[in-house]
XYZ file of C-alpha atoms in Angstrom:
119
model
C -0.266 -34.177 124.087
C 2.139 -36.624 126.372
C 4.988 -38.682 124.231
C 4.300 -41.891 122.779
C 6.061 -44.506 121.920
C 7.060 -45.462 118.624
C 4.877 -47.932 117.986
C 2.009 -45.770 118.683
C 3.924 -42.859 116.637
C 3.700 -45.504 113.863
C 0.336 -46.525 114.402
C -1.352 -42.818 114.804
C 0.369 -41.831 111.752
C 0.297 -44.321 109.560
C 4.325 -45.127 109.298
C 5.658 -48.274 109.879
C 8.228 -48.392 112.630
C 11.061 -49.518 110.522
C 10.654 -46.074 108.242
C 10.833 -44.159 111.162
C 14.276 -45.516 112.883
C 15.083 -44.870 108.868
C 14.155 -41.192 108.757
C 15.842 -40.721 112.466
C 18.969 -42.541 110.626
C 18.467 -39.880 108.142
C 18.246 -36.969 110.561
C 14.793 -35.789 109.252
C 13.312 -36.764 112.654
C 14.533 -37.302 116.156
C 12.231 -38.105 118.805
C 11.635 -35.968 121.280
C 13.295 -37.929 123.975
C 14.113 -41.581 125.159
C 13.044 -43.574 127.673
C 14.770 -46.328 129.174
C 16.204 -46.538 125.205
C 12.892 -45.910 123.915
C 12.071 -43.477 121.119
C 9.205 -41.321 122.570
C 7.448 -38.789 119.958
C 5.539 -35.623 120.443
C 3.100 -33.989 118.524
C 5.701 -31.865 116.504
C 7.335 -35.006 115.661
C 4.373 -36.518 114.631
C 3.515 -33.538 112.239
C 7.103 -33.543 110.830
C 6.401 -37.441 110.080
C 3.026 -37.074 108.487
C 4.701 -34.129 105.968
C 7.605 -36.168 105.173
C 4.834 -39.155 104.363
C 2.592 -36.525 102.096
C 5.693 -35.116 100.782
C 6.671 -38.896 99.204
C 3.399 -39.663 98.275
C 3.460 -36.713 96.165
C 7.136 -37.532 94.413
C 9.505 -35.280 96.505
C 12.331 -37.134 97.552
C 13.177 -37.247 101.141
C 15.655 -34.716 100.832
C 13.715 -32.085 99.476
C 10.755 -32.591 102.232
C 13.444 -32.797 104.909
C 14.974 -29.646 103.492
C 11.194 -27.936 103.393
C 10.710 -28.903 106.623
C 14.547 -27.800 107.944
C 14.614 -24.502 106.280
C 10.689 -23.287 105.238
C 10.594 -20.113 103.117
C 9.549 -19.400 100.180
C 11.619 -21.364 97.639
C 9.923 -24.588 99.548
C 6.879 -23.618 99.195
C 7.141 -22.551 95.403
C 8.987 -26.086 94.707
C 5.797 -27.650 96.970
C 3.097 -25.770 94.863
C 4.760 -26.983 91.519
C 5.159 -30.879 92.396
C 1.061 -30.700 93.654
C 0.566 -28.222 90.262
C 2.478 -31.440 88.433
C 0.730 -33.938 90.273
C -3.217 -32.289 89.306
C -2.597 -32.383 85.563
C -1.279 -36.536 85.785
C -4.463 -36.655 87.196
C -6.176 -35.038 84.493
C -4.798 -36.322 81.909
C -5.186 -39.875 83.626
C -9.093 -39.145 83.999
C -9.145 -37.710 80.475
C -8.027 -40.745 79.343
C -9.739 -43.617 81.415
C -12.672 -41.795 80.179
C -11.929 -42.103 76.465
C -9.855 -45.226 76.040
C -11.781 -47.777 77.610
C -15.500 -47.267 76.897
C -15.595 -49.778 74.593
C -18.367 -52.746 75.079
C -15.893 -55.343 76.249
C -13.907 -52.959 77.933
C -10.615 -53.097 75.424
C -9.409 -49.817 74.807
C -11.008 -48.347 71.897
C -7.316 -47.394 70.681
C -3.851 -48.827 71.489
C -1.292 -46.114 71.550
C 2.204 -47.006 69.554
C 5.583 -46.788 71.471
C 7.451 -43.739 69.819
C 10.662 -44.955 67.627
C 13.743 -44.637 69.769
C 16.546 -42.353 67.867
């Protein structure tokens, strides 16, 4: 795969420009080169990019991903395995409960759970 620019880098992986000047700011991504001053990505910058965009989506900080994808070994991947592990049972529990709260008629929820007391 040739370079590309960063527009393209943005528009092949679904980043918008800004984030990525952000995360080179951060030093979780450099391009590959530049080119008359511009950023020009390659296709292991492009992967690093996509990660560090699953990685948020799935509640890892930026850190962490950039440390995954810095250092990968087995802590990483343990600490990866337990945010998805985390990230499957909100889902359950969200389905359990969209399919039991609000299968009323109008569409209310059958129930209305109570805040807990603060102490």
């Amino acid at each position: 795969m040739e370079l590309v620019g960063i527009g393209e880098a943005a528009r092949i992986t679904g980043v918008n420009a800004s984030a990525l000047r952000y995360y080179e700011e951060r030093g979780l991504v450099r391009p590959a080169e530049r080119r008359g001053g511009r950023r020009m990505y390659g296709r292991e910058q492009l992967r690093r990019l996509v990660f560090l965009q699953l990685m948020q989506r799935v509640g890892m900080s930026l850190d962490a991903a950039g440390a995954v994808l810095d250092d990968p070994g087995e802590q990483w991947r343990a600490a990866v395995r337990e945010q998805l592990d985390a990230l499957d049972e909100l889902v359950a529990r969200a389905r359990a409960r969209r399919s039991t709260s609000w299968d009323t008629p109008c569409g209310a929820p059958r129930t209305i759970p109570r805040r807990s007391a603060r102490t």
